Structure formats: structure tokens, C-alpha cells
Short mmCIF file of C-alpha atoms and ligand atoms in Angstrom, two decimals:
data_model
loop_
_atom_site.label_atom_id
_atom_site.label_comp_id
_atom_site.label_asym_id
_atom_site.label_seq_id
_atom_site.Cartn_x
_atom_site.Cartn_y
_atom_site.Cartn_z
CA UNK G 1 52.77 -168.00 -96.07
CA UNK G 2 55.57 -167.22 -94.29
CA UNK G 3 55.66 -165.58 -91.09
CA UNK G 4 59.31 -163.96 -90.86
CA UNK G 5 59.92 -161.14 -90.44
CA UNK G 6 61.10 -157.95 -92.71
CA UNK G 7 64.14 -156.15 -91.64
CA UNK G 8 64.35 -152.83 -92.31
CA UNK G 9 65.73 -149.50 -90.37
CA UNK G 10 63.01 -147.00 -90.38
CA UNK G 11 64.64 -143.09 -90.39
CA UNK G 12 61.79 -141.29 -88.26
CA UNK G 13 63.32 -137.99 -88.20
CA UNK G 14 60.54 -135.28 -88.07
CA UNK G 15 57.89 -138.02 -88.85
CA UNK G 16 55.23 -138.64 -86.58
CA UNK G 17 55.45 -141.39 -84.72
CA UNK G 18 52.60 -142.26 -82.04
CA UNK G 19 52.80 -143.46 -78.94
CA UNK G 20 49.60 -145.00 -76.39
CA UNK G 21 49.87 -145.44 -73.26
CA UNK G 22 52.08 -143.83 -70.62
CA UNK G 23 53.66 -146.25 -68.32
CA UNK G 24 57.00 -148.76 -68.00
CA UNK G 25 56.35 -149.64 -71.80
CA UNK G 26 56.57 -146.32 -73.31
CA UNK G 27 58.87 -145.11 -70.83
CA UNK G 28 61.52 -147.86 -72.23
CA UNK G 29 60.40 -146.90 -75.59
CA UNK G 30 60.26 -143.73 -76.14
CA UNK G 31 64.07 -142.65 -75.99
CA UNK G 32 64.93 -144.87 -79.18
CA UNK G 33 62.11 -143.03 -80.94
CA UNK G 34 63.18 -139.35 -79.80
CA UNK G 35 66.81 -140.25 -80.78
CA UNK G 36 65.75 -141.29 -83.99
CA UNK G 37 64.71 -137.58 -84.03
CA UNK G 38 60.93 -139.16 -84.49
CA UNK G 39 58.03 -136.22 -83.80
CA UNK G 40 56.73 -138.09 -80.75
CA UNK G 41 53.11 -138.07 -80.37
CA UNK G 42 51.84 -139.37 -76.94
CA UNK G 43 48.62 -140.34 -75.71
CA UNK G 44 47.79 -141.25 -72.15
CA UNK G 45 45.83 -140.06 -69.28
CA UNK G 46 48.87 -140.78 -67.13
CA UNK G 47 52.39 -140.06 -67.39
CA UNK G 48 55.82 -141.78 -65.98
CA UNK G 49 58.10 -138.89 -64.18
CA UNK G 50 60.26 -139.69 -66.55
CA UNK G 51 57.56 -139.05 -69.66
CA UNK G 52 56.74 -136.11 -68.22
CA UNK G 53 60.42 -134.94 -68.46
CA UNK G 54 60.07 -135.48 -72.00
CA UNK G 55 57.05 -133.64 -71.99
CA UNK G 56 58.62 -130.17 -69.39
CA UNK G 57 61.78 -130.22 -71.78
CA UNK G 58 59.78 -130.06 -74.91
CA UNK G 59 61.09 -133.03 -76.41
CA UNK G 60 57.42 -134.64 -77.08
CA UNK G 61 53.99 -133.67 -77.83
CA UNK G 62 51.57 -135.43 -75.03
CA UNK G 63 47.56 -135.54 -75.31
CA UNK G 64 46.61 -136.10 -71.99
CA UNK G 65 43.60 -138.49 -72.66
CA UNK G 66 42.42 -141.91 -73.89
CA UNK G 67 43.34 -142.62 -77.83
CA UNK G 68 40.82 -141.55 -80.62
CA UNK G 69 41.26 -143.22 -84.16
CA UNK G 70 41.96 -140.10 -85.51
CA UNK G 71 45.16 -139.51 -83.87
CA UNK G 72 46.51 -141.66 -86.16
CA UNK G 73 45.91 -139.19 -88.80
CA UNK G 74 49.47 -137.83 -90.66
CA UNK G 75 51.54 -140.63 -88.26
CA UNK G 76 53.97 -142.91 -89.88
CA UNK G 77 54.29 -145.67 -87.23
CA UNK G 78 52.51 -146.44 -84.43
CA UNK G 79 53.36 -148.04 -80.69
CA UNK G 80 51.08 -149.49 -78.30
CA UNK G 81 52.27 -149.65 -74.95
CA UNK G 82 49.07 -150.03 -72.67
CA UNK G 83 48.20 -153.45 -70.85
CA UNK G 84 44.32 -153.29 -71.54
CA UNK G 85 44.02 -155.93 -74.83
CA UNK G 86 40.86 -153.99 -75.76
CA UNK G 87 42.26 -150.50 -76.15
CA UNK G 88 45.44 -152.19 -77.85
CA UNK G 89 43.12 -153.91 -80.41
CA UNK G 90 40.93 -150.49 -81.26
CA UNK G 91 44.31 -148.72 -81.89
CA UNK G 92 45.00 -151.99 -84.15
CA UNK G 93 42.38 -151.82 -85.95
CA UNK G 94 42.70 -148.10 -86.62
CA UNK G 95 46.56 -148.49 -87.71
CA UNK G 96 45.10 -151.46 -90.17
CA UNK G 97 42.63 -149.11 -91.74
CA UNK G 98 44.92 -146.43 -92.68
CA UNK G 99 48.22 -148.95 -93.11
CA UNK G 100 50.31 -147.80 -90.15
CA UNK G 101 52.28 -150.53 -89.18
CA UNK G 102 51.41 -151.47 -85.19
CA UNK G 103 53.91 -152.39 -82.59
CA UNK G 104 52.18 -153.98 -79.87
CA UNK G 105 53.82 -154.55 -76.52
CA UNK G 106 50.89 -157.06 -75.26
CA UNK G 107 50.71 -159.03 -78.33
CA UNK G 108 52.74 -160.18 -80.56
CA UNK G 109 50.81 -161.98 -82.52
CA UNK G 110 48.49 -158.97 -83.08
CA UNK G 111 51.74 -156.55 -84.12
CA UNK G 112 52.26 -155.30 -87.59
CA UNK G 113 55.48 -154.68 -86.78
CA UNK G 114 58.26 -156.24 -83.86
CA UNK G 115 61.21 -154.19 -82.28
CA UNK G 116 64.18 -156.01 -81.99
CA UNK G 117 66.53 -156.29 -79.41
CA UNK G 118 68.95 -153.52 -80.38
CA UNK G 119 72.68 -152.59 -79.56
CA UNK G 120 74.77 -149.21 -80.89
CA UNK G 121 78.43 -148.88 -81.45
CA UNK G 122 78.75 -145.08 -82.67
CA UNK G 123 77.48 -145.04 -86.38
CA UNK G 124 76.79 -148.97 -86.78
CA UNK G 125 73.12 -150.46 -85.25
CA UNK G 126 72.28 -154.09 -84.60
CA UNK G 127 69.31 -155.17 -84.16
CA UNK G 128 68.26 -158.79 -82.91
CA UNK G 129 64.76 -160.41 -83.92
CA UNK G 130 64.63 -163.62 -82.22
CA UNK G 131 61.77 -165.53 -84.33
CA UNK G 132 59.27 -164.98 -81.33
CA UNK G 133 61.13 -165.27 -78.66
CA UNK G 134 62.31 -161.24 -77.20
CA UNK G 135 64.69 -163.77 -74.51
CA UNK G 136 66.50 -165.41 -77.34
CA UNK G 137 67.17 -161.95 -79.39
CA UNK G 138 68.83 -160.18 -76.07
CA UNK G 139 70.99 -163.41 -75.51
CA UNK G 140 72.32 -163.11 -79.16
CA UNK G 141 72.41 -159.30 -78.66
CA UNK G 142 74.33 -159.24 -75.80
CA UNK G 143 76.83 -161.69 -77.71
CA UNK G 144 76.90 -159.28 -80.20
CA UNK G 145 77.95 -156.60 -78.40
CA UNK G 146 80.18 -158.16 -76.10
CA UNK G 147 82.34 -159.29 -79.53
CA UNK G 148 82.16 -155.54 -80.85
CA UNK G 149 82.75 -154.39 -77.52
CA UNK G 150 86.46 -156.02 -78.22
CA UNK G 151 86.69 -156.03 -81.46
CA UNK G 152 85.09 -152.86 -82.64
CA UNK G 153 81.98 -152.30 -85.32
CA UNK G 154 84.43 -151.63 -87.43
CA UNK G 155 86.05 -154.98 -87.87
CA UNK G 156 84.94 -157.63 -90.11
CA UNK G 157 84.02 -160.93 -88.83
CA UNK G 158 86.09 -162.84 -91.56
CA UNK G 159 89.41 -161.33 -91.59
CA UNK G 160 91.62 -163.12 -89.46
CA UNK G 161 93.16 -161.95 -86.25
CA UNK G 162 95.94 -159.37 -86.67
CA UNK G 163 94.92 -158.70 -90.77
CA UNK G 164 95.86 -155.48 -91.77
CA UNK G 165 93.40 -153.13 -93.58
CA UNK G 166 93.71 -149.68 -95.37
CA UNK G 167 93.47 -147.28 -93.42
CA UNK G 168 89.64 -146.05 -92.61
CA UNK G 169 88.29 -149.07 -94.34
CA UNK G 170 85.26 -151.02 -92.71
CA UNK G 171 83.60 -148.00 -90.95
CA UNK G 172 81.45 -145.09 -91.70
CA UNK G 173 83.62 -142.24 -91.13
CA UNK G 174 83.34 -138.65 -92.24
CA UNK G 175 84.06 -139.14 -96.06
CA UNK G 176 84.35 -135.25 -96.43
CA UNK G 177 87.50 -134.99 -94.82
CA UNK G 178 89.15 -138.16 -96.57
CA UNK G 179 88.02 -140.51 -93.02
CA UNK G 180 91.27 -138.59 -91.19
CA UNK G 181 90.41 -137.11 -87.52
CA UNK G 182 91.34 -137.35 -83.92
CA UNK G 183 89.56 -138.26 -80.94
CA UNK G 184 91.21 -136.82 -77.18
CA UNK G 185 90.36 -139.53 -75.09
CA UNK G 186 90.36 -140.26 -71.20
CA UNK G 187 91.56 -142.89 -70.55
CA UNK G 188 91.31 -143.21 -66.76
CA UNK G 189 93.13 -143.44 -63.85
CA UNK G 190 94.53 -146.67 -64.36
CA UNK G 191 92.43 -149.84 -64.03
CA UNK G 192 91.33 -150.72 -68.04
CA UNK G 193 87.98 -151.06 -66.95
CA UNK G 194 87.65 -147.32 -66.49
CA UNK G 195 87.70 -146.30 -69.50
CA UNK G 196 84.45 -145.18 -71.05
CA UNK G 197 82.21 -147.22 -73.73
CA UNK G 198 83.24 -144.96 -76.16
CA UNK G 199 86.87 -144.19 -75.54
CA UNK G 200 87.07 -147.95 -75.30
CA UNK G 201 84.64 -148.14 -79.20
CA UNK G 202 87.17 -145.14 -80.45
CA UNK G 203 90.27 -146.70 -79.64
CA UNK G 204 88.92 -150.49 -81.17
CA UNK G 205 88.50 -148.31 -84.24
CA UNK G 206 91.82 -146.34 -84.24
CA UNK G 207 94.37 -146.21 -87.00
CA UNK G 208 97.15 -144.75 -84.42
CA UNK G 209 96.98 -143.95 -80.76
CA UNK G 210 99.13 -141.65 -78.92
CA UNK G 211 99.45 -142.70 -75.16
CA UNK G 212 100.75 -140.99 -72.58
CA UNK G 213 102.88 -142.69 -69.71
CA UNK G 214 100.08 -142.66 -67.27
CA UNK G 215 97.64 -144.56 -70.05
CA UNK G 216 96.94 -147.97 -68.38
CA UNK G 217 99.31 -150.83 -70.15
CA UNK G 218 96.26 -153.18 -70.67
CA UNK G 219 94.40 -150.93 -73.09
CA UNK G 220 97.73 -150.67 -75.48
CA UNK G 221 97.78 -154.31 -75.29
CA UNK G 222 94.77 -155.13 -76.47
CA UNK G 223 95.15 -153.06 -79.59
CA UNK G 224 95.05 -154.50 -82.88
CA UNK G 225 98.61 -155.72 -84.45
CA UNK G 226 98.47 -152.97 -87.04
CA UNK G 227 97.97 -150.07 -84.58
CA UNK G 228 100.67 -148.29 -85.08
CA UNK G 229 101.23 -146.82 -81.52
CA UNK G 230 103.12 -144.05 -80.40
CA UNK G 231 104.69 -143.41 -77.09
CA UNK G 232 104.57 -140.10 -76.25
CA UNK G 233 106.64 -140.37 -73.43
CA UNK G 234 109.55 -141.48 -75.03
CA UNK G 235 109.64 -138.48 -77.57
CA UNK G 236 113.09 -137.10 -76.85
CA UNK G 237 112.62 -133.69 -76.51
CA UNK G 238 112.00 -131.18 -73.54
CA UNK G 239 108.04 -131.03 -72.48
CA UNK G 240 107.51 -127.58 -75.05
CA UNK G 241 109.31 -129.16 -77.84
CA UNK G 242 107.73 -133.06 -77.01
CA UNK G 243 103.92 -131.23 -77.15
CA UNK G 244 104.77 -129.28 -80.33
CA UNK G 245 105.91 -133.14 -81.28
CA UNK G 246 102.83 -134.54 -80.15
CA UNK G 247 100.26 -132.10 -81.90
CA UNK G 248 102.67 -132.35 -85.20
CA UNK G 249 101.70 -136.07 -85.17
CA UNK G 250 98.37 -135.42 -84.34
CA UNK G 251 97.84 -133.38 -87.25
CA UNK G 252 100.15 -134.99 -89.41
CA UNK G 253 98.76 -138.71 -89.33
CA UNK G 254 95.02 -137.60 -89.65
CA UNK G 255 95.94 -135.04 -92.81
CA UNK G 256 96.73 -138.40 -94.02
CA UNK G 257 93.29 -139.71 -93.68
CA UNK G 258 94.34 -141.97 -90.78
CA UNK G 259 92.02 -142.49 -87.69
CA UNK G 260 94.42 -141.27 -84.59
CA UNK G 261 93.44 -141.63 -80.77
CA UNK G 262 95.04 -139.31 -78.32
CA UNK G 263 95.01 -141.49 -75.28
CA UNK G 264 95.47 -139.81 -71.94
CA UNK G 265 95.52 -140.58 -68.35
CA UNK G 266 92.04 -139.64 -66.25
CA UNK G 267 90.76 -136.91 -68.10
CA UNK G 268 92.00 -134.77 -71.07
CA UNK G 269 91.44 -131.81 -69.78
CA UNK G 270 92.38 -132.37 -66.29
CA UNK G 271 96.36 -131.22 -66.49
CA UNK G 272 96.12 -132.46 -69.19
CA UNK G 273 97.25 -130.53 -72.29
CA UNK G 274 94.47 -131.63 -74.12
CA UNK G 275 93.30 -128.22 -74.57
CA UNK G 276 96.29 -127.30 -76.78
CA UNK G 277 96.02 -130.54 -79.09
CA UNK G 278 92.68 -129.46 -79.44
CA UNK G 279 93.62 -125.83 -80.82
CA UNK G 280 96.47 -127.59 -83.01
CA UNK G 281 93.75 -129.82 -84.63
CA UNK G 282 91.17 -127.31 -85.28
CA UNK G 283 93.90 -124.95 -86.48
CA UNK G 284 95.18 -127.74 -89.09
CA UNK G 285 91.53 -128.03 -90.01
CA UNK G 286 91.39 -131.27 -88.74
CA UNK G 287 88.44 -132.58 -87.03
CA UNK G 288 88.47 -133.63 -83.40
CA UNK G 289 86.59 -134.47 -80.70
CA UNK G 290 86.78 -134.80 -76.54
CA UNK G 291 86.19 -137.86 -74.58
CA UNK G 292 85.52 -137.70 -71.12
CA UNK G 293 87.72 -139.36 -68.93
CA UNK G 294 87.49 -140.63 -65.19
CA UNK G 295 89.83 -138.25 -63.90
CA UNK G 296 92.22 -139.21 -60.98
CA UNK G 297 91.37 -136.12 -59.01
CA UNK G 298 87.76 -137.70 -57.76
CA UNK G 299 89.15 -141.82 -58.58
CA UNK G 300 92.16 -142.00 -56.78
CA UNK G 301 90.45 -140.79 -53.11
CA UNK G 302 87.39 -143.30 -54.04
CA UNK G 303 89.65 -145.76 -54.13
CA UNK G 304 90.92 -145.26 -50.68
CA UNK G 305 87.17 -144.93 -49.36
CA UNK G 306 87.31 -141.45 -49.77
CA UNK G 307 84.79 -139.60 -51.02
CA UNK G 308 85.66 -135.99 -52.58
CA UNK G 309 82.20 -134.63 -51.03
CA UNK G 310 79.98 -136.13 -48.27
CA UNK G 311 76.71 -135.04 -46.30
CA UNK G 312 77.02 -132.32 -43.52
CA UNK G 313 81.34 -133.10 -44.03
CA UNK G 314 82.25 -131.05 -47.30
CA UNK G 315 80.30 -129.20 -49.92
CA UNK G 316 83.11 -128.38 -51.99
CA UNK G 317 86.64 -129.81 -53.30
CA UNK G 318 89.17 -128.05 -55.17
CA UNK G 319 91.24 -129.69 -57.38
CA UNK G 320 94.98 -128.23 -58.00
CA UNK G 321 98.29 -128.84 -59.38
CA UNK G 322 101.22 -128.68 -56.57
CA UNK G 323 103.55 -129.07 -59.89
CA UNK G 324 105.23 -125.32 -59.48
CA UNK G 325 106.32 -124.82 -55.39
CA UNK G 326 103.92 -122.20 -53.68
CA UNK G 327 106.79 -119.23 -53.04
CA UNK G 328 107.69 -120.13 -57.01
CA UNK G 329 107.13 -116.77 -59.08
CA UNK G 330 105.10 -119.11 -61.87
CA UNK G 331 103.01 -120.53 -59.28
CA UNK G 332 98.61 -119.54 -60.75
CA UNK G 333 97.52 -120.98 -57.36
CA UNK G 334 96.02 -118.98 -54.84
CA UNK G 335 97.24 -120.85 -51.81
CA UNK G 336 96.57 -118.83 -48.87
CA UNK G 337 92.90 -118.70 -50.55
CA UNK G 338 92.76 -122.13 -50.71
CA UNK G 339 93.48 -122.34 -46.66
CA UNK G 340 90.90 -120.75 -46.07
CA UNK G 341 88.53 -123.08 -47.46
CA UNK G 342 86.89 -125.61 -45.31
CA UNK G 343 85.90 -128.31 -47.94
CA UNK G 344 87.94 -131.04 -49.70
CA UNK G 345 91.71 -130.38 -51.47
CA UNK G 346 93.14 -132.55 -54.02
CA UNK G 347 96.12 -131.56 -55.06
CA UNK G 348 98.06 -133.44 -58.32
CA UNK G 349 101.38 -133.78 -58.84
CA UNK G 350 101.93 -132.90 -55.77
CA UNK G 351 104.15 -134.62 -54.15
CA UNK G 352 107.57 -132.92 -54.85
CA UNK G 353 106.41 -130.18 -53.34
CA UNK G 354 104.50 -131.25 -50.43
CA UNK G 355 106.77 -129.86 -47.61
CA UNK G 356 106.06 -126.84 -49.12
CA UNK G 357 102.44 -127.08 -49.72
CA UNK G 358 101.30 -128.74 -46.25
CA UNK G 359 103.46 -125.91 -44.86
CA UNK G 360 101.70 -123.03 -46.90
CA UNK G 361 97.98 -124.21 -46.05
CA UNK G 362 99.27 -124.43 -42.18
CA UNK G 363 100.81 -120.52 -42.21
CA UNK G 364 97.49 -119.54 -43.52
CA UNK G 365 95.27 -120.81 -41.42
CA UNK G 366 94.09 -124.85 -42.30
CA UNK G 367 94.61 -126.60 -38.81
CA UNK G 368 97.63 -128.71 -38.58
CA UNK G 369 95.52 -131.69 -37.56
CA UNK G 370 93.55 -132.00 -40.75
CA UNK G 371 93.36 -135.25 -42.12
CA UNK G 372 95.28 -135.89 -45.35
CA UNK G 373 95.56 -138.98 -47.89
CA UNK G 374 98.17 -139.92 -50.28
CA UNK G 375 97.07 -142.16 -52.67
CA UNK G 376 99.44 -143.99 -55.09
CA UNK G 377 98.86 -145.64 -58.49
CA UNK G 378 95.08 -145.72 -57.38
CA UNK G 379 92.96 -148.32 -59.32
CA UNK G 380 95.87 -150.37 -59.98
CA UNK G 381 97.44 -153.34 -58.56
CA UNK G 382 100.18 -151.67 -57.43
CA UNK G 383 97.95 -148.95 -55.59
CA UNK G 384 99.33 -147.57 -51.76
CA UNK G 385 97.72 -145.53 -49.77
CA UNK G 386 98.53 -143.52 -46.42
CA UNK G 387 96.69 -141.54 -43.80
CA UNK G 388 98.49 -138.68 -41.97
CA UNK G 389 97.80 -134.75 -41.05
CA UNK G 390 98.58 -132.35 -42.74
CA UNK G 391 101.30 -131.35 -40.09
CA UNK G 392 103.48 -135.22 -40.52
CA UNK G 393 102.43 -135.67 -44.21
CA UNK G 394 105.50 -135.14 -45.84
CA UNK G 395 107.75 -136.95 -42.97
CA UNK G 396 105.05 -139.68 -43.19
CA UNK G 397 104.85 -139.68 -47.54
CA UNK G 398 108.74 -139.77 -47.24
CA UNK G 399 108.99 -142.31 -44.29
CA UNK G 400 106.29 -144.38 -46.54
CA UNK G 401 108.67 -144.14 -50.00
CA UNK G 402 105.76 -143.22 -51.63
CA UNK G 403 106.23 -142.05 -55.44
CA UNK G 404 104.47 -140.34 -58.34
CA UNK G 405 101.49 -140.45 -59.68
CA UNK G 406 99.84 -139.86 -56.55
CA UNK G 407 97.19 -138.03 -55.77
CA UNK G 408 96.92 -136.11 -51.87
CA UNK G 409 93.59 -135.41 -50.57
CA UNK G 410 93.04 -132.84 -47.46
CA UNK G 411 90.26 -132.64 -45.81
CA UNK G 412 87.66 -134.12 -43.37
CA UNK G 413 86.29 -136.36 -45.96
CA UNK G 414 89.24 -138.66 -45.25
CA UNK G 415 87.90 -139.94 -42.23
CA UNK G 416 84.15 -139.39 -43.50
CA UNK G 417 83.39 -142.85 -44.11
CA UNK G 418 86.02 -144.82 -41.86
CA UNK G 419 82.91 -146.12 -39.68
CA UNK G 420 82.88 -148.16 -42.65
CA UNK G 421 86.13 -149.71 -43.49
CA UNK G 422 87.34 -150.73 -40.18
CA UNK G 423 90.43 -151.77 -39.61
N1 SAH B 501 94.40 -135.77 -66.79
C1 SAH B 501 95.27 -136.74 -65.39
C2 SAH B 501 95.72 -135.74 -64.53
C3 SAH B 501 97.13 -135.58 -65.46
S1 SAH B 501 98.60 -134.41 -64.35
C4 SAH B 501 93.78 -137.33 -64.90
O1 SAH B 501 92.42 -136.49 -64.64
O2 SAH B 501 94.08 -138.11 -63.74
C5 SAH B 501 99.52 -136.21 -63.28
C6 SAH B 501 99.00 -136.40 -62.31
O3 SAH B 501 97.37 -137.42 -62.01
C7 SAH B 501 99.56 -137.17 -61.29
O4 SAH B 501 100.87 -137.09 -60.70
C8 SAH B 501 99.14 -137.75 -60.08
O5 SAH B 501 99.05 -136.84 -59.00
C9 SAH B 501 97.54 -137.96 -60.91
N2 SAH B 501 97.29 -139.34 -61.59
C10 SAH B 501 97.22 -140.05 -62.34
N3 SAH B 501 96.70 -141.20 -62.08
C11 SAH B 501 96.95 -141.40 -60.91
C12 SAH B 501 96.73 -142.72 -59.99
N4 SAH B 501 96.35 -143.99 -60.67
N5 SAH B 501 96.94 -142.64 -58.98
C13 SAH B 501 97.02 -141.56 -58.34
N6 SAH B 501 97.12 -140.09 -58.98
C14 SAH B 501 97.68 -140.32 -59.88
#
């Protein structure tokens, strides 16, 4: 008789799944069951803190006791996550009697179902069974995960590199909208590895990528050759018209059924005009999602060894744009009020107005000897930084020739880790 397993994707939404056991194995198994929408019924005398968390949040039902055969009434599947072979066998027997598939963490041979090693890429789930060897399954799963991370789950396995394909092909996109949609994706501060997993997946699925000047070039290097790349920094109008033009490109391409990624430096909503783009898509009826990014306001200080908060040093950090001069009628920033704060001040787009910003902070009470750091092109190979004080930083930046993009960090956190970075 063949012992080959028969693969299935169980659709568990709203269906009862019984989990027996409240230890480490159950803790690992429960999240995927909840993710599948299963009605999880957990039987165990004790729970791990993580499982308690699910119970407290009302995500599953817990019976605080040992297993009883009647627990399986109405169940579609049972997961046995106990070490005791006698207890596990009694669950198996009750499950077999009721013709319910039974997964056993303790004994693969006694189980009637096996859980595969899994990797998920948006709508695509890859499940690997290792022929009785879970380590082999995990190795294969890791290889598939690495492959999909670079190529995207929509790519055919046999197509030659650079092959073209129809827009929206090969992936489960939104059929109601003809597949066209926009994702506003944060690309992170500069290091191409600092994009999120989700952002990267969407990038590998895109037909059109509209990229900012600050987007790491290496991310764009890896796009398929059939992807239309629009360089938003080359749009030849003033800033206001250029934004309208970007909005138009996003909407037009999506309405034509294409999958558009609007790739933005850092986080899309931190001085990134992501909100305007979202509204433009929404007004045109284009499905639009936002994928947050690692913002330079936190990452640039971190890359220079500066934590934006530190115990007993700073209990707050404020992120502010310095692109409008403090004395300009167009300024929306209360620099006088910021000067009264004790915590960390992170200034983006602040180099041009740095002398005026430092002066207004000192004039309103921030001490002139407050430590300041300036970090240029953080997290890239070209990163440069200097440390100074509020009183001296403008002159020091000029002397050192630091240029945008740069982040200015003001506050005692600048020195907080100095002991950890000798020299
Ligand atoms: N949305 C972006 C910020 C856009 S405003 C984010 O969340 O990071 C542009 C400003 O961000 C630049 O003028 C600079 O102040 C800062 N910036 C972006 N990337 C940077 C980097 N790698 N190093 C230093 N500053 C950076």
C-alpha cells in the first residue's frame, strides 16, 4: 500500500479545529490555524503566555482540563500537541472513531495527517512535505522561499529571464478591478536590504514602478526587464505640477489594468506626500494600499549609533521638517515650543536652514552645548556623519561639506551610546 501523502489546502474558516496541549508545539501551531480563520478549541490544563494572550484577546476557546473524547464532536481536524504518548494515543483513537484527521506532533507514524513546512508570499502558499523527514522539508521550503523572494510568486518557473508577459499575469490579483491597483511602498532609508518583506514582494510583482530620487538604486537594478520604470525625480515641472503628474501616472496605469508600485524613500507618509497619492487613487476608484517603510528619521540616527530614545536620557522624540525657514510665514512648526522640549529632536530636510534652526532653538532656551549629530546618506556605502553642538553645528556642517540627504539629531541621545563606541 502506498504511504504517499495526498496534499490538500484545508479551508478552515469558521470550522472547529481542536488543539490538545498548551505548550511549545501548540504555541507554534495555533497562529496558522487562527490565520486560516479556524474556530480553535484548545484543551489543556496549562498554557504558555503566548497562548494565554490569544485566549485573553478572545481569539480562541480554552478548556482548562485534560482531553475528553467528546471534545472532538463537531471538529473537522485535531492537532495533538502533547508529549505523553498514552494521552496522544487516546486522542488519535477518538479521532479515528469519528473519521477526523489527526496531526500528531509526537508520532508521525501514528498521525493521519502531516503538517508541511510552509512559506507564504501574498496569495501564494507553498507547502512542503519531506517524505517523513521534517528537516528535509524545511530545507526545501527555505530554498523555495529564497527563490520566491528574488523572483516573486507570480513568475513562471520555466520562462526565460526577461521574458515578457501580459500585465497582471500569473498572480491572483483583484479580478473585480481588472487587476489594476497601486501600492505605495516605503523603500527604507537607503540600504536595499531595509525594504520590508511585503514591499519587496510587491516590487517583484509590479508591472510599473514609479520611483523617487531617494529610492535605493540597487532595488531598481533587480527589477525584471519588462517592468516600466518611471523616474519621478525626472518629471520636468515644478513640484506642484510634478506631483499632479505622478498622481496621473499612478491612476492611468492602474486603470489600464497594471499593477503599480509607487516606491518612496523611507516611509511613504513621513514627508513623502503619500497621503496625496492615496487620495488621488481613491478618488479615481483605484484600489490602493500602503506598505510602511523604515523611515530615515529613526534609521539614520541608528546607523550613526544613536538611539532616538534611551532609558533615563530621552522619553520622547519629535520628527520635524526643516525645509521651511523658521521665520517664514509659511512655517507650520512651533520652533519656540520645540526648544522647550527635553527629548530628542530629529530634523529632516534641515541642512539649508540649519543655522536659522539652531539659532531659534537656542534663542528659545535649548542650551547651545546640546549635542547634535548630522548623518548624511545613512545606511548606504556613502554614509558620512559628524558630531557637534547646537551652537557650532551649522559652521561644522559647512566646514565638513556635508550635503543632503541628511538627518540632524538634537539631544543627549547623541552621546548616549558613546561608551559603546570607543574612539
Ligand atoms: N519619507 C522619507 C523622508 C522624505 S523627506 C523617510 O521616511 O525617510 C527627505 C529627507 O529625508 C531628506 O532630506 C533627509 O533629511 C532624509 N533622508 C532620507 N533618506 C536619508 C538617508 N539615507 N540619510 C539621511 N537622511 C535621509
